[in-house]
Coordinates of N, CA and C in Angstrom, one line a residue:
M1260 N -35.8 2.6 16.0 CA -35.1 3.3 14.9 C -33.6 2.8 15.0
R1261 N -33.0 2.8 16.2 CA -31.6 2.5 16.3 C -31.4 1.0 16.0
I1262 N -32.4 0.2 16.4 CA -32.3 -1.3 16.1 C -32.3 -1.6 14.6
C1263 N -33.0 -0.8 13.9 CA -33.0 -1.0 12.4 C -31.7 -0.6 11.9
Q1264 N -31.1 0.5 12.4 CA -29.8 0.9 11.9 C -28.7 -0.1 12.2
L1265 N -28.8 -0.6 13.4 CA -27.8 -1.6 13.8 C -27.9 -2.9 13.0
S1266 N -29.1 -3.3 12.6 CA -29.3 -4.5 11.8 C -28.9 -4.3 10.4
Q1267 N -28.9 -3.1 9.9 CA -28.5 -2.8 8.5 C -27.0 -2.6 8.5
C1268 N -26.3 -2.4 9.6 CA -24.9 -2.1 9.6 C -24.1 -3.2 9.0
E1269 N -24.4 -4.5 9.4 CA -23.7 -5.6 8.9 C -23.9 -5.8 7.4
E1270 N -25.1 -5.4 6.9 CA -25.3 -5.5 5.4 C -24.4 -4.5 4.7
Y1271 N -24.3 -3.3 5.2 CA -23.5 -2.3 4.6 C -22.0 -2.7 4.6
L1272 N -21.6 -3.3 5.8 CA -20.2 -3.7 5.9 C -19.9 -4.8 4.9
E1273 N -20.8 -5.8 4.7 CA -20.6 -6.8 3.7 C -20.6 -6.3 2.3
K1274 N -21.5 -5.3 2.0 CA -21.5 -4.7 0.7 C -20.2 -3.9 0.4
A1275 N -19.7 -3.2 1.4 CA -18.4 -2.5 1.3 C -17.2 -3.4 1.1
A1276 N -17.2 -4.5 1.9 CA -16.1 -5.5 1.7 C -16.1 -6.1 0.3
L1277 N -17.3 -6.5 -0.1 CA -17.4 -7.1 -1.5 C -17.0 -6.1 -2.6
S1278 N -17.4 -4.8 -2.4 CA -17.1 -3.8 -3.4 C -15.6 -3.6 -3.4
S1279 N -15.0 -3.5 -2.2 CA -13.5 -3.3 -2.1 C -12.8 -4.5 -2.8
F1280 N -13.2 -5.7 -2.5 CA -12.6 -6.9 -3.1 C -12.7 -6.9 -4.6
E1281 N -13.8 -6.6 -5.1 CA -14.0 -6.5 -6.6 C -13.2 -5.4 -7.2
S1282 N -13.1 -4.3 -6.5 CA -12.3 -3.2 -7.1 C -10.8 -3.6 -7.1
C1283 N -10.3 -4.2 -6.1 CA -8.9 -4.7 -6.1 C -8.7 -5.7 -7.2
N1284 N -9.6 -6.6 -7.4 CA -9.5 -7.6 -8.5 C -9.5 -6.9 -9.9
R1285 N -10.4 -5.9 -10.1 CA -10.4 -5.2 -11.4 C -9.1 -4.5 -11.6
A1286 N -8.5 -3.9 -10.6 CA -7.3 -3.1 -10.7 C -6.1 -4.1 -11.1
A1287 N -6.1 -5.2 -10.4 CA -5.0 -6.2 -10.6 C -5.2 -6.8 -12.0
H1288 N -6.4 -7.1 -12.4 CA -6.6 -7.6 -13.8 C -6.2 -6.6 -14.9
A1289 N -6.6 -5.3 -14.7 CA -6.2 -4.3 -15.6 C -4.7 -4.1 -15.7
Y1290 N -4.0 -4.2 -14.6 CA -2.5 -4.1 -14.6 C -1.9 -5.3 -15.3
N1291 N -2.4 -6.5 -15.0 CA -1.9 -7.7 -15.6 C -2.1 -7.7 -17.1
Q1292 N -3.2 -7.2 -17.6 CA -3.5 -7.1 -19.0 C -2.6 -6.1 -19.7
K1293 N -2.4 -5.0 -19.0 CA -1.6 -3.9 -19.6 C -0.1 -4.4 -19.8
H1294 N 0.4 -5.1 -18.8 CA 1.8 -5.5 -18.8 C 2.0 -7.0 -19.0
A1295 N 1.0 -7.7 -19.6 CA 1.1 -9.1 -19.7 C 2.3 -9.6 -20.6
I1296 N 2.5 -8.9 -21.8 CA 3.5 -9.3 -22.7 C 4.9 -9.1 -22.1
C1297 N 5.1 -7.9 -21.5 CA 6.3 -7.6 -20.8 C 6.7 -8.6 -19.7
M1298 N 5.7 -9.0 -18.9 CA 5.9 -9.9 -17.8 C 6.1 -11.3 -18.3
F1299 N 5.4 -11.7 -19.4 CA 5.6 -13.1 -19.9 C 6.9 -13.3 -20.6
K1300 N 7.4 -12.3 -21.3 CA 8.6 -12.4 -22.1 C 9.8 -12.0 -21.2
G1301 N 9.6 -11.2 -20.2 CA 10.7 -10.7 -19.4 C 11.5 -9.6 -20.1
E1302 N 10.8 -8.9 -20.9 CA 11.4 -7.8 -21.6 C 11.3 -6.5 -20.8
Y1303 N 12.3 -6.3 -20.0 CA 12.3 -5.0 -19.2 C 13.5 -4.2 -19.7
Q1304 N 13.3 -2.9 -19.7 CA 14.3 -2.0 -20.2 C 15.2 -1.5 -19.0
A1305 N 16.4 -1.1 -19.3 CA 17.3 -0.5 -18.3 C 16.6 0.8 -17.8
G1306 N 16.7 0.9 -16.5 CA 16.1 2.1 -15.8 C 14.7 1.8 -15.3
E1307 N 14.0 0.7 -15.6 CA 12.7 0.4 -15.0 C 12.8 0.0 -13.6
L1308 N 11.8 0.3 -12.8 CA 11.7 -0.2 -11.4 C 11.0 -1.5 -11.4
V1309 N 11.6 -2.4 -10.6 CA 11.0 -3.8 -10.4 C 11.0 -4.1 -8.9
L1310 N 10.1 -5.1 -8.6 CA 10.1 -5.7 -7.3 C 10.5 -7.1 -7.4
L1311 N 11.1 -7.7 -6.3 CA 11.5 -9.1 -6.3 C 10.6 -9.8 -5.3
A1312 N 10.0 -10.9 -5.7 CA 9.2 -11.7 -4.8 C 10.0 -12.4 -3.7
N1313 N 9.4 -12.4 -2.5 CA 10.0 -13.1 -1.4 C 9.7 -14.5 -1.5
E1314 N 10.5 -15.3 -2.1 CA 10.2 -16.7 -2.4 C 10.0 -17.6 -1.2
C1315 N 10.6 -17.3 -0.1 CA 10.4 -18.1 1.1 C 9.0 -18.1 1.7
Q1316 N 8.2 -17.1 1.2 CA 6.8 -17.0 1.7 C 5.8 -17.8 0.9
H1317 N 6.2 -18.3 -0.2 CA 5.2 -18.9 -1.1 C 4.6 -20.2 -0.4
F1318 N 5.3 -20.9 0.4 CA 4.9 -22.2 0.9 C 4.7 -22.1 2.4
Q1319 N 4.9 -20.9 3.0 CA 4.7 -20.8 4.5 C 3.6 -19.9 4.7
H1320 N 2.7 -20.3 5.6 CA 1.5 -19.5 5.9 C 1.5 -18.8 7.2
D1321 N 2.5 -18.9 8.0 CA 2.6 -18.3 9.3 C 3.4 -17.0 9.3
L1322 N 3.6 -16.4 8.2 CA 4.5 -15.2 8.1 C 3.6 -13.9 7.9
K1323 N 2.5 -13.8 8.5 CA 1.7 -12.6 8.4 C 2.5 -11.4 8.8
G1324 N 2.4 -10.4 8.0 CA 3.1 -9.1 8.3 C 4.5 -9.0 7.8
Q1325 N 5.0 -10.1 7.3 CA 6.3 -10.1 6.7 C 6.2 -9.6 5.3
P1326 N 7.3 -8.9 4.8 CA 7.2 -8.4 3.4 C 7.2 -9.5 2.4
R1327 N 6.3 -9.3 1.4 CA 6.1 -10.3 0.3 C 7.0 -9.9 -0.8
W1328 N 7.5 -8.7 -0.9 CA 8.3 -8.2 -2.0 C 9.5 -7.5 -1.4
F1329 N 10.6 -7.5 -2.2 CA 11.8 -6.8 -1.9 C 11.9 -5.7 -3.0
G1330 N 12.4 -4.6 -2.6 CA 12.6 -3.5 -3.6 C 11.9 -2.3 -3.2
P1331 N 11.8 -1.4 -4.2 CA 12.1 -1.5 -5.6 C 13.5 -1.4 -6.0
Y1332 N 13.9 -2.1 -7.1 CA 15.2 -2.0 -7.6 C 15.1 -1.5 -9.0
I1333 N 16.3 -1.0 -9.5 CA 16.4 -0.4 -10.8 C 17.2 -1.4 -11.7
I1334 N 16.6 -1.7 -12.9 CA 17.3 -2.6 -13.8 C 18.5 -1.8 -14.4
V1335 N 19.7 -2.4 -14.3 CA 20.9 -1.8 -14.9 C 21.1 -2.3 -16.3
K1336 N 21.1 -3.6 -16.5 CA 21.1 -4.2 -17.8 C 20.7 -5.7 -17.7
Q1337 N 20.5 -6.3 -18.9 CA 20.1 -7.7 -19.0 C 21.2 -8.4 -19.7
R1338 N 21.5 -9.6 -19.1 CA 22.6 -10.4 -19.6 C 22.0 -11.3 -20.8
E1339 N 22.9 -11.9 -21.5 CA 22.5 -12.7 -22.6 C 21.7 -13.9 -22.2
N1340 N 21.9 -14.4 -21.0 CA 21.1 -15.6 -20.5 C 19.8 -15.2 -20.0
G1341 N 19.4 -13.9 -20.0 CA 18.1 -13.5 -19.5 C 18.1 -12.9 -18.1
A1342 N 19.2 -13.1 -17.3 CA 19.2 -12.6 -16.0 C 19.4 -11.1 -16.0
F1343 N 19.0 -10.4 -14.9 CA 19.1 -9.0 -14.8 C 20.1 -8.6 -13.8
I1344 N 20.8 -7.5 -14.0 CA 21.6 -6.9 -13.0 C 20.9 -5.7 -12.5
L1345 N 20.7 -5.7 -11.1 CA 19.8 -4.7 -10.5 C 20.7 -3.8 -9.6
Q1346 N 20.1 -2.7 -9.3 CA 20.8 -1.8 -8.3 C 19.7 -1.2 -7.4
E1347 N 20.0 -0.9 -6.2 CA 19.1 -0.3 -5.3 C 18.9 1.1 -5.6
L1348 N 17.9 1.8 -5.0 CA 17.7 3.2 -5.3 C 18.8 4.1 -4.9
D1349 N 19.7 3.7 -4.0 CA 20.8 4.5 -3.6 C 22.0 4.3 -4.5
G1350 N 21.9 3.5 -5.5 CA 22.9 3.3 -6.5 C 23.8 2.0 -6.3
T1351 N 23.6 1.3 -5.2 CA 24.3 0.1 -4.9 C 23.9 -1.0 -5.8
V1352 N 24.9 -1.6 -6.6 CA 24.6 -2.6 -7.5 C 24.6 -4.0 -6.8
M1353 N 23.7 -4.8 -7.1 CA 23.6 -6.2 -6.4 C 24.7 -7.0 -7.0
K1354 N 25.3 -7.9 -6.1 CA 26.4 -8.7 -6.5 C 26.0 -9.8 -7.5
K1355 N 24.9 -10.4 -7.2 CA 24.4 -11.5 -8.1 C 23.3 -11.1 -9.0
P1356 N 23.4 -11.5 -10.3 CA 22.3 -11.2 -11.2 C 21.0 -12.0 -10.8
I1357 N 19.9 -11.5 -11.2 CA 18.6 -12.1 -10.8 C 17.9 -12.6 -12.0
A1358 N 17.4 -13.9 -12.0 CA 16.6 -14.4 -13.1 C 15.2 -13.8 -13.1
W1359 N 14.7 -13.6 -14.2 CA 13.4 -12.8 -14.3 C 12.2 -13.7 -13.9
K1360 N 12.3 -15.0 -13.9 CA 11.2 -15.9 -13.6 C 11.7 -17.1 -12.9

């Protein structure tokens, strides 16, 4: 009896891992569809919360455990050139504007 249970354990773990992976993909796809126009055009409103990507990690694979995102930040305003002025949650405004893409 116990041998049968142990042999089925790996099957259940594989099914659970696959189900979790599919669920995460569905959630990410739904979020991207809902916000696709806003993300594509960079049309964010003042007061929205955003995250900044950690660009130094895109081409380095040995940084496991390091943060991939900075933030959240609050959008203060958008400049004419498309850059955003951001502030931290404590109200500190960043010195340099951030390009949206």
